[in-house]
Short mmCIF file of C-alpha atoms and ligand atoms in Angstrom, two decimals:
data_model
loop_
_atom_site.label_atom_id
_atom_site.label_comp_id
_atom_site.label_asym_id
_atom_site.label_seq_id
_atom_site.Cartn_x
_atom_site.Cartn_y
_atom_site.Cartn_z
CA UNK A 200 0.00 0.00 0.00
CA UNK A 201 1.23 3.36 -0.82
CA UNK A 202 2.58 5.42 2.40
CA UNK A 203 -0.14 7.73 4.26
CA UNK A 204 0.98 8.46 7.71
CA UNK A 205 -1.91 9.70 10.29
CA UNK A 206 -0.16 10.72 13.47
CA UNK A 207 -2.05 10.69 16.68
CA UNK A 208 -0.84 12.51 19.56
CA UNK A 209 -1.57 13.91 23.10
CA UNK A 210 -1.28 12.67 26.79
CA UNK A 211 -1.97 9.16 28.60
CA UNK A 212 -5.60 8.96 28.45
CA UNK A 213 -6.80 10.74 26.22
CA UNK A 214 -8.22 8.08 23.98
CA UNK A 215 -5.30 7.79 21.82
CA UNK A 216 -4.07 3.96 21.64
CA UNK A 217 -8.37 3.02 21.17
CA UNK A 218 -8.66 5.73 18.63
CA UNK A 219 -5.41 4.87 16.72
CA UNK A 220 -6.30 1.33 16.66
CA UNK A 221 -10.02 1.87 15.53
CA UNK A 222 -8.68 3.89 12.95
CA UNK A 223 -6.23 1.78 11.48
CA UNK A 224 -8.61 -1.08 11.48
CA UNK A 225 -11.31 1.30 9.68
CA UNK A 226 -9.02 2.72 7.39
CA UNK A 227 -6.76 -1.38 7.02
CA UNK A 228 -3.61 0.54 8.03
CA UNK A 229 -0.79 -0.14 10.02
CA UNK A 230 -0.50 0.35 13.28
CA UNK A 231 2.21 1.95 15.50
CA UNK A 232 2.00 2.12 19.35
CA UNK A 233 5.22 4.60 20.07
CA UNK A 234 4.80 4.30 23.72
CA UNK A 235 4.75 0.50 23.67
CA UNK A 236 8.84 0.97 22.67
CA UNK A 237 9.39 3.40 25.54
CA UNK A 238 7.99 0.81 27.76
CA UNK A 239 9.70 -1.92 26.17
CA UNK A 240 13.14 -0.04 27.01
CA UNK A 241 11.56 1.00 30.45
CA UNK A 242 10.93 -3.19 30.81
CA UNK A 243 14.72 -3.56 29.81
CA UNK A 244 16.27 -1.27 32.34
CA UNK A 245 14.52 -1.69 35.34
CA UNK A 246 14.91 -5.85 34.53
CA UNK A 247 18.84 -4.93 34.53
CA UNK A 248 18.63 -3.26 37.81
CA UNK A 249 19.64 0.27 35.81
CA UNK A 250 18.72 2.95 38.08
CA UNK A 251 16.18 4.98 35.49
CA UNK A 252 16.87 8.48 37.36
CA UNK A 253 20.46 8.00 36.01
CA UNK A 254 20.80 9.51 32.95
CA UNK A 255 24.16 7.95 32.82
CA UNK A 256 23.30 4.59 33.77
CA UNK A 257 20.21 5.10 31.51
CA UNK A 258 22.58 6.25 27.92
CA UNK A 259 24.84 3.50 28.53
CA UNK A 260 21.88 0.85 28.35
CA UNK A 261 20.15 2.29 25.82
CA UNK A 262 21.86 0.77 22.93
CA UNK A 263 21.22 -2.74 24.16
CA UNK A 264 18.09 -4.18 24.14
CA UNK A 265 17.19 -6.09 20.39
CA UNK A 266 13.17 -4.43 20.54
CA UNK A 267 10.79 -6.05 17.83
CA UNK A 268 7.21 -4.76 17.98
CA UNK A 269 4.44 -5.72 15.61
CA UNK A 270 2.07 -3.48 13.93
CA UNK A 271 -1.16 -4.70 13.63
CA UNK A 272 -3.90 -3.08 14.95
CA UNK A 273 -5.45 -6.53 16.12
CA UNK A 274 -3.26 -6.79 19.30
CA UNK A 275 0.43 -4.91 20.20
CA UNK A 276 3.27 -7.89 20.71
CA UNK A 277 6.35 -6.86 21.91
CA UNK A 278 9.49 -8.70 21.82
CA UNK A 279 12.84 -8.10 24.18
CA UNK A 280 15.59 -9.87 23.65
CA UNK A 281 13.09 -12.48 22.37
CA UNK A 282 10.83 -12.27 25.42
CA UNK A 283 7.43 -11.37 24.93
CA UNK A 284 7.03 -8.19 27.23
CA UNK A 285 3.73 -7.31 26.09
CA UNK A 286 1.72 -7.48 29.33
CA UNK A 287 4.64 -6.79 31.48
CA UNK A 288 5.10 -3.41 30.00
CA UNK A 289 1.59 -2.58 30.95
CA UNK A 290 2.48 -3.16 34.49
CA UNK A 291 2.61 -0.05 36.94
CA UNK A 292 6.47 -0.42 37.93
CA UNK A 293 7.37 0.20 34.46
CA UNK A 294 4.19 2.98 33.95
CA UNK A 295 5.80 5.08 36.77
CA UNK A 296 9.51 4.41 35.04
CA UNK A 297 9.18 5.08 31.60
CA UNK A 298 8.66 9.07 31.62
CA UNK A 299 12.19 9.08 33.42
CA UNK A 300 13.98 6.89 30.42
CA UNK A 301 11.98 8.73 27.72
CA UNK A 302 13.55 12.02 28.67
CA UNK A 303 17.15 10.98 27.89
CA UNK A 304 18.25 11.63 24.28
CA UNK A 305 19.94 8.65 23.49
CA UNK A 306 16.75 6.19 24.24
CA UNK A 307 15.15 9.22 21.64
CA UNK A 308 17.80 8.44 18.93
CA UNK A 309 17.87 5.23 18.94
CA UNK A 310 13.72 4.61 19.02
CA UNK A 311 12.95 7.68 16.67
CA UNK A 312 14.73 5.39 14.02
CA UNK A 313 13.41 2.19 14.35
CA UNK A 314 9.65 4.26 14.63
CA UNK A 315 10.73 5.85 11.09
CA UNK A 316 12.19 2.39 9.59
CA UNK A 317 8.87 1.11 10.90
CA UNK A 318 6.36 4.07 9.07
CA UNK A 319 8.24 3.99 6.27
CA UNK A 320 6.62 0.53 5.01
CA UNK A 321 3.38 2.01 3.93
CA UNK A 322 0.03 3.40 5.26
CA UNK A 323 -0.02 3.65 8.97
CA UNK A 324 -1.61 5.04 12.05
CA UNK A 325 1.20 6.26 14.69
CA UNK A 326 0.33 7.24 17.96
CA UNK A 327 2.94 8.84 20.81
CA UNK A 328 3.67 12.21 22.37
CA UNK A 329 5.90 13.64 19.22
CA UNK A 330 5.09 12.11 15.74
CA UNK A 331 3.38 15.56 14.50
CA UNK A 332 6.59 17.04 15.65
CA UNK A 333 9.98 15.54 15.32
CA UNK A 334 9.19 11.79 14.40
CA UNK A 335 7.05 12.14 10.84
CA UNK A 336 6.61 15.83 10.78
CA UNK A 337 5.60 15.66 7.19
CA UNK A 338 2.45 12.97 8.49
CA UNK A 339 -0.46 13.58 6.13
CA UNK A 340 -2.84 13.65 8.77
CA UNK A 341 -1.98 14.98 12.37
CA UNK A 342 -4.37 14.94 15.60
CA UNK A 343 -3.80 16.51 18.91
CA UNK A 344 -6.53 14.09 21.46
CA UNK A 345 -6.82 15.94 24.46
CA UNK A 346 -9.26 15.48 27.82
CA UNK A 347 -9.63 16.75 31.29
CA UNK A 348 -6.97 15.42 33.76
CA UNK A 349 -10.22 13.83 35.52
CA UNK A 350 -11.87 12.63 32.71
CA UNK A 351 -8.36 10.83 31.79
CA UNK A 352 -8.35 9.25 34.71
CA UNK A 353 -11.43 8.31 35.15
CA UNK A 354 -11.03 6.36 31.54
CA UNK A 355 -7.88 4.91 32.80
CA UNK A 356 -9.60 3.72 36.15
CA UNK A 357 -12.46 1.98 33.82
CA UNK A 358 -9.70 0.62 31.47
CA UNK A 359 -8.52 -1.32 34.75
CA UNK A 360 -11.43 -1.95 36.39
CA UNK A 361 -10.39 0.09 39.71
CA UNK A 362 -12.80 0.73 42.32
CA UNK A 363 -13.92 4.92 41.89
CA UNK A 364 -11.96 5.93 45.40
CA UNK A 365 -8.61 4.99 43.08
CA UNK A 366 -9.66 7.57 40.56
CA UNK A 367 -7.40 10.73 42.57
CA UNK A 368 -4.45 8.11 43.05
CA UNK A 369 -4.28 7.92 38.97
CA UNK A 370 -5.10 11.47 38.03
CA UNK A 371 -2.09 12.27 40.57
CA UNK A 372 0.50 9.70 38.56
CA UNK A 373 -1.21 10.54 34.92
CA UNK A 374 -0.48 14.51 35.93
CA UNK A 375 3.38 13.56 37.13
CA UNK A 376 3.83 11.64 33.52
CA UNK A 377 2.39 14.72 31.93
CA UNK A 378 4.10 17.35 33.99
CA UNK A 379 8.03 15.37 32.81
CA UNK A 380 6.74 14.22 29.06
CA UNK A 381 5.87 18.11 28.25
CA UNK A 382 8.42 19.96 30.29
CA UNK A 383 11.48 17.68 28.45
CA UNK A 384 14.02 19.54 26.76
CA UNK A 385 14.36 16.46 23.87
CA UNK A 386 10.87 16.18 21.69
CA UNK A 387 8.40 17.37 24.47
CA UNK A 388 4.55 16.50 24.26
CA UNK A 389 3.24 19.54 22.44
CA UNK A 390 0.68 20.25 20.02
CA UNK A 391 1.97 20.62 16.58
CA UNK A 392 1.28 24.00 14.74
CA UNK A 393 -0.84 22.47 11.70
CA UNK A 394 -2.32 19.39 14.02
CA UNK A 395 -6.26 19.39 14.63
CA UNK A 396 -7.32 19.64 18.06
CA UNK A 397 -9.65 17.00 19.14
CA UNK A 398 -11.19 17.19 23.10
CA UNK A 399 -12.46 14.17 24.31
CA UNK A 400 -13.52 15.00 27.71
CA UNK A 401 -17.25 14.32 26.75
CA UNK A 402 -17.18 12.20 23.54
CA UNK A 403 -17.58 8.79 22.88
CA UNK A 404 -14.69 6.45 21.27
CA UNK A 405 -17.18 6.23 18.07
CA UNK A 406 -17.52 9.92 18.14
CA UNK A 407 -13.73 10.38 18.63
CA UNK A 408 -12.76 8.24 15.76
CA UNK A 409 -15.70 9.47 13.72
CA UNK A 410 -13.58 12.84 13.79
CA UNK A 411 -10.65 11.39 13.25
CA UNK A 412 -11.83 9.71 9.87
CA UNK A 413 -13.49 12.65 8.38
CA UNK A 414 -10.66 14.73 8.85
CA UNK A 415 -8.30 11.60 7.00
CA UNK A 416 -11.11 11.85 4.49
CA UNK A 417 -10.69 15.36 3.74
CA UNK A 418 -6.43 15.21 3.17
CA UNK A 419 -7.01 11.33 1.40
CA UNK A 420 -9.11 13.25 -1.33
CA UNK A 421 -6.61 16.34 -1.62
CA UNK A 422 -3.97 13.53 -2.54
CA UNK A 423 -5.87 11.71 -4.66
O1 LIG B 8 1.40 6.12 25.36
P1 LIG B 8 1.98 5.45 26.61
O2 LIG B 8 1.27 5.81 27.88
O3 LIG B 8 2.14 3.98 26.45
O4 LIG B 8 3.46 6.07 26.71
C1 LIG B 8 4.31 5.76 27.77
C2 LIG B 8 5.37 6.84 27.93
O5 LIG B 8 6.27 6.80 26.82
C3 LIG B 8 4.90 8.27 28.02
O6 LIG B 8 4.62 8.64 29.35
C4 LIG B 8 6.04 9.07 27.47
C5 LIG B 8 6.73 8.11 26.54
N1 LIG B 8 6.49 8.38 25.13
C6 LIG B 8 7.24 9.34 24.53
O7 LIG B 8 8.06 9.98 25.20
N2 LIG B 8 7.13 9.57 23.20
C7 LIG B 8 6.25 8.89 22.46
N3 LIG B 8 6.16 9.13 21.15
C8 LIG B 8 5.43 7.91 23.06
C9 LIG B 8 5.56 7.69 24.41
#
């Protein structure tokens, strides 16, 4: 298939990995889950007993994990060193880690190019915190989700299946990520200038990735 790139971007909870995926399967696109190789290198470092508030410790590790990830919208696999981390990266150790190992430019380098080698195959959804901005900033299609810190953490709280009184706990950790992931000096989380702002807060997933389509509708037919 000939290469369309729709990048999806904004902060934990805002609906992005559903909507990316929906619209990938709607569209029979790729699919790219950016954050799922930040975790993946999170997974790696804490499993090697790397301390992830040293940058040090954190550059010279970076270069050594072997990180396969699959791109199909069906379900994310990823691969470390041929384990299959793909639930363990979900896990809350690695959750409260990751925006720590993401800030250091050399895990940036070194996962910006395998996310390009990956795009570069054809038509693809791509969701993370910078692919509107320094990872495909010539994607034909770019989306900014956004939400309400509560209403992100209420969705993350349902995604779970916590109890409501764990709802504060999460907007508290979701607000630290957000806080670190937009205040980096490499490839912050920020809007980028030509991306169309979607909020969430009080839509549905349908609704959200009805929005999502019509504006890939209206750039597919400018390309022909
Ligand atoms: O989308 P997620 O929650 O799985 O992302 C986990 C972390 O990875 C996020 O807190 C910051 C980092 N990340 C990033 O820095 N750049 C991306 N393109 C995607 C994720």
């Amino acid at each position: 298939m000939s290469s369309f790139v729709v990048a999806i971007d904004g902060p934990a909870g805002s609906g992005k990995s559903s909507t990316a995926r929906a619209v990938a399967q709607a569209l029979g696109f790729s699919y790219l889950d950016t954050g799922a190789l930040y975790r993946a290198m999170t997974w790696w470092m804490l499993n090697h007993g790397i301390n992830v508030d040293d940058a040090e410790q954190v550059t010279a590790g970076a270069s050594q994990p072997v990180i396969e990830l699959s791109t199909s919208p069906q379900s994310v696999v990823v691969v470390v060193d041929g384990v299959d981390v793909s639930a363990a990266i979900r896990q809350p150790q690695v959750a409260d880690a990751v925006s720590a190992v993401s800030k250091v430019p050399q895990v940036r380098t070194r996962l910006v190019d395998l996310q390009r080698d990956l795009i570069s195959r054809g038509a693809i959804v791509v969701e993370g915190r910078d692919i509107g901005t320094v990872v495909a900033p010539n994607a034909d299609v770019k989306i900014f989700l956004t939400a309400t810190p509560a209403a992100r953490a209420q969705r993350r709280n349902l995604d779970f299946g916590h109890s409501a009184d764990e709802v504060k706990a999460t907007q508290a950790a979701l607000e630290r990520r957000d806080l670190i992931d937009s205040t980096r000096d490499v490839s912050p989380l920020v809007k980028a200038e030509d991306a169309v702002e979607v909020d969430t807060s009080d839509l549905s997933l349908e609704e959200v990735v009805v929005a999502v389509l019509a504006v890939v509708d209206s750039k597919r037919s400018v390309k022909g």
